[in-house]
Amino acid sequence: MGRRALPKIDQTLDLSRHFYKVETLPAPWDPVAIFGREAPLEIELGSGKGLFLQNAAMGTPERNFIGVEVAYKYAKFIGHRLAKRDITNAIAVHGDGLKMFREQVPDASLAAVHVYFPDPWWKARHHKRRVMNESFLEDVVRTLQPGGKLHFWTDVKDYYDAALELIAQVTPLVGPLEVPEREAEHDLDFRTHFERRTRLHGEPVYRSEFVKQ
């Protein structure tokens, strides 16, 4: 399924608190400088339209969230979404999330990493471009705190099976743990917009959770 056109955003809204580029994040890494407080930090790689980021931040205000999105217009839309609702514990970041993990995120600094419905790169010769690769998984293990979690969901069974096999091969993470599907309480009560569209089309979603001991 392709992405639908984004709604127009209010160009007068100040996004400086909610929208960053990877290169404008504090260096060295300093979440307190971003959020103004210390709190458990979770990062979502590939945030799309930001539904997870919005709902997770509003539902768990005691945690901070960073959503990284490679598409500029989507990242800016997420920043607008957060600013419009005055959500203070989440930001959108535009840029290469894999590079950010590799070069900026410190060891044992994250409570969770979220990867939902990443591009499956269907052709076999393009599988090396998939987000769930050995290098990224090494960074996930490195950056998660003990007890930290990796959440991985997809609607592509081949990708799901390949990713779980790779996680078992190259990481010490415990899992996959069962993630039951739950009924949505309202139209936007889904983890992401992509989950909503997939489930409304009656297609399966493959969910997994892993824990760092």
Short mmCIF file of C-alpha atoms in Angstrom, two decimals:
data_model
loop_
_atom_site.label_atom_id
_atom_site.label_comp_id
_atom_site.label_asym_id
_atom_site.label_seq_id
_atom_site.Cartn_x
_atom_site.Cartn_y
_atom_site.Cartn_z
CA MET A 1 0.00 0.00 0.00
CA GLY A 2 1.34 3.42 -0.90
CA ARG A 3 1.22 6.46 1.29
CA ARG A 4 -1.71 8.82 0.96
CA ALA A 5 -1.29 12.56 0.55
CA LEU A 6 -0.74 14.42 3.80
CA PRO A 7 -3.20 17.01 5.10
CA LYS A 8 -2.04 20.60 4.88
CA ILE A 9 -0.24 21.97 7.92
CA ASP A 10 -0.44 25.37 9.56
CA GLN A 11 2.68 27.14 8.32
CA THR A 12 2.42 29.70 11.14
CA LEU A 13 2.73 27.10 13.90
CA ASP A 14 6.09 27.15 15.71
CA LEU A 15 7.71 23.73 15.29
CA SER A 16 11.05 24.56 16.90
CA ARG A 17 10.19 22.56 20.01
CA HIS A 18 8.94 19.51 18.13
CA PHE A 19 10.86 19.20 14.85
CA TYR A 20 14.59 18.59 14.47
CA LYS A 21 17.00 17.31 11.87
CA VAL A 22 19.50 14.61 12.85
CA GLU A 23 22.32 17.10 12.45
CA THR A 24 20.65 19.67 14.73
CA LEU A 25 20.24 17.30 17.69
CA PRO A 26 22.41 18.21 20.70
CA ALA A 27 25.99 16.97 20.43
CA PRO A 28 27.02 15.20 22.50
CA TRP A 29 23.72 13.36 22.93
CA ASP A 30 21.62 15.14 25.58
CA PRO A 31 17.89 14.33 25.87
CA VAL A 32 17.58 16.68 28.85
CA ALA A 33 18.47 19.57 26.53
CA ILE A 34 15.62 18.50 24.25
CA PHE A 35 12.90 17.63 26.75
CA GLY A 36 13.95 19.67 29.77
CA ARG A 37 13.87 16.65 32.06
CA GLU A 38 15.29 13.20 32.65
CA ALA A 39 12.93 10.35 31.76
CA PRO A 40 13.07 6.91 30.12
CA LEU A 41 13.64 7.44 26.39
CA GLU A 42 12.13 5.45 23.52
CA ILE A 43 12.98 5.82 19.82
CA GLU A 44 10.81 4.89 16.86
CA LEU A 45 12.60 4.32 13.57
CA GLY A 46 10.41 5.18 10.59
CA SER A 47 7.56 7.15 12.16
CA GLY A 48 5.38 7.67 9.08
CA LYS A 49 2.57 10.07 9.98
CA GLY A 50 3.33 9.88 13.69
CA LEU A 51 0.26 8.12 15.07
CA PHE A 52 2.31 5.86 17.35
CA LEU A 53 4.45 8.75 18.51
CA GLN A 54 1.41 10.86 19.36
CA ASN A 55 -0.53 8.15 21.15
CA ALA A 56 2.46 6.71 23.01
CA ALA A 57 3.53 10.15 24.24
CA MET A 58 0.04 11.06 25.38
CA GLY A 59 -0.56 7.65 26.94
CA THR A 60 2.74 7.48 28.86
CA PRO A 61 3.62 11.07 29.81
CA GLU A 62 6.31 9.80 32.20
CA ARG A 63 8.44 8.77 29.17
CA ASN A 64 10.13 10.70 26.36
CA PHE A 65 9.88 9.74 22.69
CA ILE A 66 11.89 10.46 19.56
CA GLY A 67 10.47 9.54 16.17
CA VAL A 68 12.92 9.43 13.26
CA GLU A 69 11.60 9.68 9.70
CA VAL A 70 13.71 9.80 6.52
CA ALA A 71 11.02 11.56 4.44
CA TYR A 72 11.20 15.29 5.16
CA LYS A 73 7.53 16.11 4.55
CA TYR A 74 6.43 13.29 6.85
CA ALA A 75 8.85 14.26 9.60
CA LYS A 76 7.66 17.85 9.42
CA PHE A 77 4.03 16.68 9.49
CA ILE A 78 4.77 14.70 12.67
CA GLY A 79 6.36 17.78 14.24
CA HIS A 80 3.23 19.76 13.35
CA ARG A 81 1.03 17.01 14.79
CA LEU A 82 2.91 17.12 18.09
CA ALA A 83 3.08 20.92 18.26
CA LYS A 84 -0.62 21.31 17.48
CA ARG A 85 -1.45 19.14 20.49
CA ASP A 86 1.27 20.70 22.65
CA ILE A 87 2.82 17.29 23.34
CA THR A 88 5.97 18.07 25.29
CA ASN A 89 7.46 14.58 25.66
CA ALA A 90 7.90 13.72 21.98
CA ILE A 91 9.79 15.13 19.02
CA ALA A 92 10.08 14.31 15.32
CA VAL A 93 13.51 14.05 13.72
CA HIS A 94 14.20 14.12 10.00
CA GLY A 95 17.15 12.13 8.71
CA ASP A 96 18.91 8.80 8.52
CA GLY A 97 17.89 6.90 11.62
CA LEU A 98 20.40 4.11 11.09
CA LYS A 99 23.23 6.65 10.96
CA MET A 100 21.85 8.39 14.06
CA PHE A 101 21.84 5.12 16.00
CA ARG A 102 25.34 4.27 14.81
CA GLU A 103 26.97 7.64 15.49
CA GLN A 104 24.94 9.49 18.14
CA VAL A 105 22.89 7.29 20.47
CA PRO A 106 25.00 6.25 23.51
CA ASP A 107 25.27 2.80 25.02
CA ALA A 108 22.51 1.66 27.39
CA SER A 109 20.50 4.87 26.97
CA LEU A 110 17.13 3.63 25.67
CA ALA A 111 14.13 2.02 27.32
CA ALA A 112 12.74 0.81 24.00
CA VAL A 113 13.22 0.78 20.24
CA HIS A 114 10.19 0.61 17.93
CA VAL A 115 10.19 -0.51 14.29
CA TYR A 116 6.73 -0.71 12.72
CA PHE A 117 5.97 -1.71 9.13
CA PRO A 118 9.35 -0.83 7.59
CA ASP A 119 9.80 -0.88 3.82
CA PRO A 120 10.04 -4.59 2.90
CA TRP A 121 12.26 -3.97 -0.15
CA TRP A 122 10.54 -6.78 -2.00
CA LYS A 123 13.23 -7.74 -4.53
CA ALA A 124 15.84 -10.17 -3.21
CA ARG A 125 18.71 -8.00 -4.45
CA HIS A 126 17.35 -5.14 -2.34
CA HIS A 127 16.99 -7.07 0.93
CA LYS A 128 20.29 -5.60 2.12
CA ARG A 129 18.50 -2.23 2.33
CA ARG A 130 16.07 -3.47 4.96
CA VAL A 131 16.13 -1.67 8.30
CA MET A 132 16.28 -4.91 10.24
CA ASN A 133 19.86 -5.72 9.35
CA GLU A 134 22.79 -7.00 11.39
CA SER A 135 24.40 -3.59 11.90
CA PHE A 136 21.20 -1.98 13.17
CA LEU A 137 20.45 -4.90 15.48
CA GLU A 138 23.91 -4.58 16.98
CA ASP A 139 23.11 -0.93 17.69
CA VAL A 140 19.77 -1.89 19.21
CA VAL A 141 21.50 -4.25 21.64
CA ARG A 142 24.17 -1.66 22.40
CA THR A 143 21.76 1.22 23.05
CA LEU A 144 19.08 -0.63 25.01
CA GLN A 145 19.27 -0.59 28.78
CA PRO A 146 18.93 -3.89 30.67
CA GLY A 147 15.22 -4.66 30.54
CA GLY A 148 14.83 -2.50 27.44
CA LYS A 149 12.61 -3.74 24.62
CA LEU A 150 12.68 -4.01 20.84
CA HIS A 151 9.23 -3.91 19.20
CA PHE A 152 9.03 -5.11 15.58
CA TRP A 153 5.80 -5.35 13.59
CA THR A 154 5.24 -5.97 9.88
CA ASP A 155 2.56 -7.21 7.50
CA VAL A 156 5.13 -9.10 5.38
CA LYS A 157 5.54 -12.69 6.59
CA ASP A 158 8.80 -13.23 4.70
CA TYR A 159 10.34 -10.13 6.26
CA TYR A 160 9.05 -11.10 9.69
CA ASP A 161 10.53 -14.60 9.52
CA ALA A 162 13.85 -13.36 8.14
CA ALA A 163 14.13 -10.67 10.81
CA LEU A 164 13.35 -13.06 13.67
CA GLU A 165 15.92 -15.52 12.35
CA LEU A 166 18.53 -12.76 12.16
CA ILE A 167 17.71 -11.50 15.68
CA ALA A 168 18.22 -15.03 17.01
CA GLN A 169 21.53 -15.35 15.18
CA VAL A 170 23.21 -12.04 15.98
CA THR A 171 21.72 -10.79 19.27
CA PRO A 172 21.28 -12.04 22.86
CA LEU A 173 17.76 -10.57 23.01
CA VAL A 174 15.12 -12.73 24.63
CA GLY A 175 12.11 -13.41 22.42
CA PRO A 176 10.06 -13.24 20.38
CA LEU A 177 7.50 -12.63 23.10
CA GLU A 178 3.83 -12.86 22.21
CA VAL A 179 2.08 -9.58 21.41
CA PRO A 180 -1.68 -10.27 21.31
CA GLU A 181 -3.86 -8.36 18.88
CA ARG A 182 -6.44 -6.24 20.63
CA GLU A 183 -9.66 -4.72 19.41
CA ALA A 184 -9.52 -1.04 18.55
CA GLU A 185 -11.69 1.13 20.78
CA HIS A 186 -12.01 3.88 18.16
CA ASP A 187 -10.99 4.63 14.58
CA LEU A 188 -7.45 5.72 15.40
CA ASP A 189 -6.81 3.24 18.21
CA PHE A 190 -4.03 1.44 16.32
CA ARG A 191 -0.27 1.37 16.74
CA THR A 192 0.26 3.11 13.38
CA HIS A 193 -1.77 4.29 10.40
CA PHE A 194 -0.34 1.36 8.48
CA GLU A 195 -1.64 -1.10 11.07
CA ARG A 196 -5.06 0.52 10.79
CA ARG A 197 -5.13 0.18 7.01
CA THR A 198 -3.80 -3.37 7.09
CA ARG A 199 -6.33 -4.58 9.64
CA LEU A 200 -9.25 -2.79 7.97
CA HIS A 201 -8.33 -4.68 4.80
CA GLY A 202 -8.52 -7.93 6.77
CA GLU A 203 -4.82 -8.66 6.36
CA PRO A 204 -2.60 -10.13 9.11
CA VAL A 205 -0.09 -8.20 11.19
CA TYR A 206 2.95 -10.02 12.55
CA ARG A 207 4.02 -8.67 15.94
CA SER A 208 7.07 -9.40 18.07
CA GLU A 209 8.74 -8.07 21.20
CA PHE A 210 12.24 -8.76 22.47
CA VAL A 211 13.90 -7.92 25.79
CA LYS A 212 17.51 -7.21 26.65
CA GLN A 213 18.53 -9.02 29.84
#
